[in-house]
């Protein structure tokens, strides 16, 4: 009877673990899961109201270059940033305003350079986006990360953020993104599906917020299995000792 009770309890414990384990289907990417997401090719990001840009100039007028390019913060020289206002413009010291919202970075660079060359003929301009970040909210990690290239994908975003896949429910990933009409949109999709590659969710845009909900079975994922077994081993060892040596 005592051995039967022991093995019954042991079987229940093991069954509980394995019935809740995470399968490969839950965490593998590029699966042939037909989701039929709308096809959408990569489109360059267009600057929007509230975005911030930096402008670095070069010219034979070194005094202008030094004055325009940098600001001293905490004893460090950093590029000045310019916010795009509601009227779609940025205000550039010495040069006036430039309407850049609705344009790509490359287009904005041409617009700014044309404006500046009206005053300084040999000026050359390099425009970059200052708030070029995306944000991740997940069970084990949250933070902001730089969009390091124009066609950065959600898989690359996941890699550089070093998320623990087993903790996340990949079937209900959400992206919070400002739509073309200026309104905030929430898009939810299945990241396991290979159809994501052809969809609007594939490429990350500046200011995207990516939310990974917690997998309901995450307690039993591989990263926590060892600690779970360690915790369970103490009462099981005590039970075994009681059965064998004390006639429990």
CSV table of C-alpha atoms in Angstrom, one decimal:
chain,number,residue,atom,x,y,z
A,1,UNK,CA,0.0,0.0,0.0
A,2,UNK,CA,2.8,2.4,0.9
A,3,UNK,CA,4.6,1.8,-2.3
A,4,UNK,CA,1.4,2.2,-4.3
A,5,UNK,CA,0.8,5.6,-2.6
A,6,UNK,CA,4.3,6.8,-3.3
A,7,UNK,CA,4.2,5.9,-7.0
A,8,UNK,CA,0.8,7.4,-7.3
A,9,UNK,CA,2.0,10.7,-5.9
A,10,UNK,CA,5.1,10.6,-8.1
A,11,UNK,CA,3.1,9.8,-11.2
A,12,UNK,CA,0.8,12.8,-10.5
A,13,UNK,CA,3.7,15.1,-10.1
A,14,UNK,CA,5.4,13.9,-13.3
A,15,UNK,CA,2.1,14.1,-15.2
A,16,UNK,CA,1.5,17.6,-14.0
A,17,UNK,CA,4.9,18.7,-15.3
A,18,UNK,CA,4.7,17.1,-18.7
A,19,UNK,CA,1.1,18.0,-19.4
A,20,UNK,CA,2.1,21.6,-18.9
A,21,UNK,CA,5.3,21.5,-20.8
A,22,UNK,CA,5.8,23.9,-23.8
A,23,UNK,CA,5.8,22.1,-27.2
A,24,UNK,CA,7.9,23.1,-30.2
A,25,UNK,CA,4.8,24.2,-32.0
A,26,UNK,CA,4.3,26.9,-29.4
A,27,UNK,CA,7.8,28.5,-29.8
A,28,UNK,CA,9.0,27.7,-33.3
A,29,UNK,CA,9.0,30.4,-36.0
A,30,UNK,CA,8.2,30.2,-39.7
A,31,UNK,CA,5.6,27.4,-39.4
A,32,UNK,CA,3.2,26.7,-42.2
A,33,UNK,CA,0.3,28.2,-40.2
A,34,UNK,CA,-2.1,29.7,-42.7
A,35,UNK,CA,-3.1,33.1,-41.3
A,36,UNK,CA,-3.6,35.0,-44.6
A,37,UNK,CA,-2.3,38.3,-43.4
A,38,UNK,CA,-2.7,41.2,-46.0
A,39,UNK,CA,0.4,41.4,-48.2
A,40,UNK,CA,2.5,44.5,-47.8
A,41,UNK,CA,5.9,45.4,-49.1
A,42,UNK,CA,8.5,47.3,-47.2
A,43,UNK,CA,7.9,51.0,-47.1
A,44,UNK,CA,10.4,53.6,-45.9
A,45,UNK,CA,9.4,55.3,-42.7
A,46,UNK,CA,8.1,58.8,-43.2
A,47,UNK,CA,8.7,61.5,-40.5
A,48,UNK,CA,5.7,62.5,-38.4
A,49,UNK,CA,4.7,65.2,-36.0
A,50,UNK,CA,6.5,64.7,-32.7
A,51,UNK,CA,9.5,63.0,-34.3
A,52,UNK,CA,13.0,64.4,-33.6
A,53,UNK,CA,15.8,64.8,-36.1
A,54,UNK,CA,19.4,65.7,-35.9
A,55,UNK,CA,21.2,67.8,-38.6
A,56,UNK,CA,25.0,67.7,-39.0
A,57,UNK,CA,26.5,70.2,-41.4
A,58,UNK,CA,29.8,70.6,-43.1
A,59,UNK,CA,31.1,73.8,-44.7
A,60,UNK,CA,34.1,76.0,-45.2
A,61,UNK,CA,32.6,78.3,-42.6
A,62,UNK,CA,34.0,76.4,-39.5
A,63,UNK,CA,32.5,78.9,-37.1
A,64,UNK,CA,29.0,78.2,-38.4
A,65,UNK,CA,29.7,74.4,-38.4
A,66,UNK,CA,30.9,74.5,-34.8
A,67,UNK,CA,28.0,76.7,-33.6
A,68,UNK,CA,25.2,74.8,-35.5
A,69,UNK,CA,26.3,71.2,-35.0
A,70,UNK,CA,26.9,70.7,-31.3
A,71,UNK,CA,25.7,71.6,-27.9
A,72,UNK,CA,27.7,70.9,-24.7
A,73,UNK,CA,25.9,68.6,-22.2
A,74,UNK,CA,27.6,67.2,-19.2
A,75,UNK,CA,31.0,68.2,-20.7
A,76,UNK,CA,30.2,66.3,-23.9
A,77,UNK,CA,29.6,67.6,-27.4
A,78,UNK,CA,26.3,66.1,-28.8
A,79,UNK,CA,24.3,66.9,-31.8
A,80,UNK,CA,21.3,69.2,-31.4
A,81,UNK,CA,17.9,67.7,-32.0
A,82,UNK,CA,14.9,69.4,-33.6
A,83,UNK,CA,11.3,68.4,-32.9
A,84,UNK,CA,8.8,68.3,-35.8
A,85,UNK,CA,5.9,70.6,-34.8
A,86,UNK,CA,2.2,70.4,-35.5
A,87,UNK,CA,2.6,72.4,-38.7
A,88,UNK,CA,5.0,69.6,-40.0
A,89,UNK,CA,8.1,71.9,-39.7
A,90,UNK,CA,11.3,72.0,-37.7
A,91,UNK,CA,13.0,75.3,-36.8
A,92,UNK,CA,16.7,75.4,-37.8
A,93,UNK,CA,18.8,78.2,-36.2
A,94,UNK,CA,20.2,80.7,-38.7
A,95,UNK,CA,18.2,79.1,-41.6
A,96,UNK,CA,14.5,79.2,-40.7
A,97,UNK,CA,11.9,76.5,-41.0
A,98,UNK,CA,11.8,73.3,-43.1
A,99,UNK,CA,8.7,71.2,-43.7
A,100,UNK,CA,9.8,67.6,-43.3
A,101,UNK,CA,6.8,65.7,-41.9
A,102,UNK,CA,5.5,63.2,-44.4
A,103,UNK,CA,8.9,62.7,-46.0
A,104,UNK,CA,11.5,60.0,-45.6
A,105,UNK,CA,14.9,60.8,-44.0
A,106,UNK,CA,16.5,61.0,-47.4
A,107,UNK,CA,13.9,63.4,-48.7
A,108,UNK,CA,14.1,65.5,-45.5
A,109,UNK,CA,17.8,65.7,-46.0
A,110,UNK,CA,17.4,67.2,-49.5
A,111,UNK,CA,14.8,69.7,-48.2
A,112,UNK,CA,17.0,70.9,-45.4
A,113,UNK,CA,20.1,71.1,-47.6
A,114,UNK,CA,18.2,73.1,-50.2
A,115,UNK,CA,17.1,75.5,-47.5
A,116,UNK,CA,20.5,76.0,-46.1
A,117,UNK,CA,22.2,76.4,-49.4
A,118,UNK,CA,20.1,79.5,-50.0
A,119,UNK,CA,22.4,81.1,-47.3
A,120,UNK,CA,25.6,79.0,-47.4
A,121,UNK,CA,26.3,77.7,-50.9
A,122,UNK,CA,28.8,75.0,-50.0
A,123,UNK,CA,27.0,73.5,-47.0
A,124,UNK,CA,26.4,69.8,-46.9
A,125,UNK,CA,23.8,68.2,-44.6
A,126,UNK,CA,23.4,64.9,-42.9
A,127,UNK,CA,19.9,64.3,-41.4
A,128,UNK,CA,19.3,61.4,-39.0
A,129,UNK,CA,16.4,60.5,-36.8
A,130,UNK,CA,17.0,61.1,-33.1
A,131,UNK,CA,14.1,59.1,-31.7
A,132,UNK,CA,14.8,56.0,-33.8
A,133,UNK,CA,13.7,53.4,-31.2
A,134,UNK,CA,11.3,50.6,-30.7
A,135,UNK,CA,10.0,49.3,-27.3
A,136,UNK,CA,9.4,45.8,-26.0
A,137,UNK,CA,7.1,44.8,-23.1
A,138,UNK,CA,7.4,41.2,-22.1
A,139,UNK,CA,7.3,39.0,-19.0
A,140,UNK,CA,11.0,38.8,-18.5
A,141,UNK,CA,12.3,42.0,-20.0
A,142,UNK,CA,11.2,45.4,-21.0
A,143,UNK,CA,13.2,48.2,-22.6
A,144,UNK,CA,13.9,50.5,-25.6
A,145,UNK,CA,16.1,49.5,-28.5
A,146,UNK,CA,17.5,51.3,-31.5
A,147,UNK,CA,16.1,50.6,-34.9
A,148,UNK,CA,19.6,50.2,-36.4
A,149,UNK,CA,18.5,49.9,-40.1
A,150,UNK,CA,15.6,50.9,-42.3
A,151,UNK,CA,14.4,47.4,-43.0
A,152,UNK,CA,14.8,45.9,-39.6
A,153,UNK,CA,12.5,42.9,-39.0
A,154,UNK,CA,10.6,41.7,-36.0
A,155,UNK,CA,12.8,38.6,-35.8
A,156,UNK,CA,15.9,40.9,-35.6
A,157,UNK,CA,14.1,43.0,-32.9
A,158,UNK,CA,13.4,39.9,-30.9
A,159,UNK,CA,17.1,38.8,-31.2
A,160,UNK,CA,18.7,42.0,-30.1
A,161,UNK,CA,16.2,42.3,-27.2
A,162,UNK,CA,17.3,38.8,-26.0
A,163,UNK,CA,13.8,37.7,-25.0
A,164,UNK,CA,13.2,34.2,-23.6
A,165,UNK,CA,10.9,32.7,-26.2
A,166,UNK,CA,9.5,30.0,-23.9
A,167,UNK,CA,8.0,32.6,-21.7
A,168,UNK,CA,6.0,34.3,-24.4
A,169,UNK,CA,2.7,33.5,-26.1
A,170,UNK,CA,3.7,33.9,-29.8
A,171,UNK,CA,0.2,33.3,-31.0
A,172,UNK,CA,-0.9,36.7,-29.6
A,173,UNK,CA,1.9,39.2,-30.3
A,174,UNK,CA,0.7,42.8,-30.5
A,175,UNK,CA,2.3,45.9,-32.1
A,176,UNK,CA,1.1,49.4,-31.0
A,177,UNK,CA,1.8,51.7,-33.9
A,178,UNK,CA,0.7,55.1,-35.2
A,179,UNK,CA,-1.4,54.6,-38.4
A,180,UNK,CA,-1.3,56.7,-41.6
A,181,UNK,CA,-4.2,58.8,-40.3
A,182,UNK,CA,-2.3,59.7,-37.1
A,183,UNK,CA,-4.4,57.4,-34.9
A,184,UNK,CA,-2.8,54.7,-32.7
A,185,UNK,CA,-3.5,51.2,-33.9
A,186,UNK,CA,-3.1,47.9,-32.1
A,187,UNK,CA,-2.3,44.9,-34.4
A,188,UNK,CA,-2.3,41.4,-33.0
A,189,UNK,CA,-0.8,38.5,-34.9
A,190,UNK,CA,0.7,35.0,-34.7
A,191,UNK,CA,4.4,35.3,-34.8
A,192,UNK,CA,4.9,31.6,-35.4
A,193,UNK,CA,3.3,31.8,-38.9
A,194,UNK,CA,5.6,32.2,-41.9
A,195,UNK,CA,2.9,34.4,-43.4
A,196,UNK,CA,4.2,37.2,-41.1
A,197,UNK,CA,7.1,37.7,-43.6
A,198,UNK,CA,4.7,39.1,-46.2
A,199,UNK,CA,2.7,41.2,-43.8
A,200,UNK,CA,2.7,44.7,-42.3
A,201,UNK,CA,4.0,43.3,-39.0
A,202,UNK,CA,7.3,42.1,-40.4
A,203,UNK,CA,9.2,45.4,-40.5
A,204,UNK,CA,9.7,47.4,-37.4
A,205,UNK,CA,9.1,51.1,-37.5
A,206,UNK,CA,10.4,53.8,-35.1
A,207,UNK,CA,8.3,54.2,-32.0
A,208,UNK,CA,6.7,50.7,-32.4
A,209,UNK,CA,5.7,49.1,-29.1
A,210,UNK,CA,5.8,45.3,-29.2
A,211,UNK,CA,3.9,43.4,-26.6
A,212,UNK,CA,4.6,39.7,-25.9
A,213,UNK,CA,1.9,38.2,-23.6
A,214,UNK,CA,3.0,35.5,-21.1
A,215,UNK,CA,2.6,31.9,-22.2
A,216,UNK,CA,0.1,30.2,-19.9
A,217,UNK,CA,2.6,27.3,-19.5
A,218,UNK,CA,5.6,29.5,-18.9
A,219,UNK,CA,6.1,28.2,-15.3
A,220,UNK,CA,7.2,24.9,-16.8
A,221,UNK,CA,9.5,26.1,-19.5
A,222,UNK,CA,13.1,24.8,-19.7
A,223,UNK,CA,14.6,27.8,-17.9
A,224,UNK,CA,12.6,27.2,-14.8
A,225,UNK,CA,12.4,23.4,-14.9
A,226,UNK,CA,15.6,22.9,-12.9
A,227,UNK,CA,14.4,25.1,-10.0
A,228,UNK,CA,11.0,23.4,-10.1
A,229,UNK,CA,12.6,19.9,-9.8
A,230,UNK,CA,14.9,21.1,-7.0
A,231,UNK,CA,11.9,22.5,-5.1
A,232,UNK,CA,9.8,19.3,-5.6
A,233,UNK,CA,12.7,16.9,-4.8
A,234,UNK,CA,12.7,17.9,-1.1
A,235,UNK,CA,9.2,16.8,-0.2
A,236,UNK,CA,9.4,13.8,-2.5
A,237,UNK,CA,12.6,12.6,-0.8
A,238,UNK,CA,10.9,13.1,2.6
A,239,UNK,CA,7.9,11.1,1.4
A,240,UNK,CA,10.1,8.3,0.2
A,241,UNK,CA,12.1,8.2,3.4
A,242,UNK,CA,8.8,8.1,5.4
A,243,UNK,CA,7.5,5.2,3.3
A,244,UNK,CA,10.6,3.1,3.3
A,245,UNK,CA,12.0,3.6,6.8
A,246,UNK,CA,9.0,4.6,8.9
A,247,UNK,CA,6.2,2.6,7.3
A,248,UNK,CA,4.2,5.6,6.3
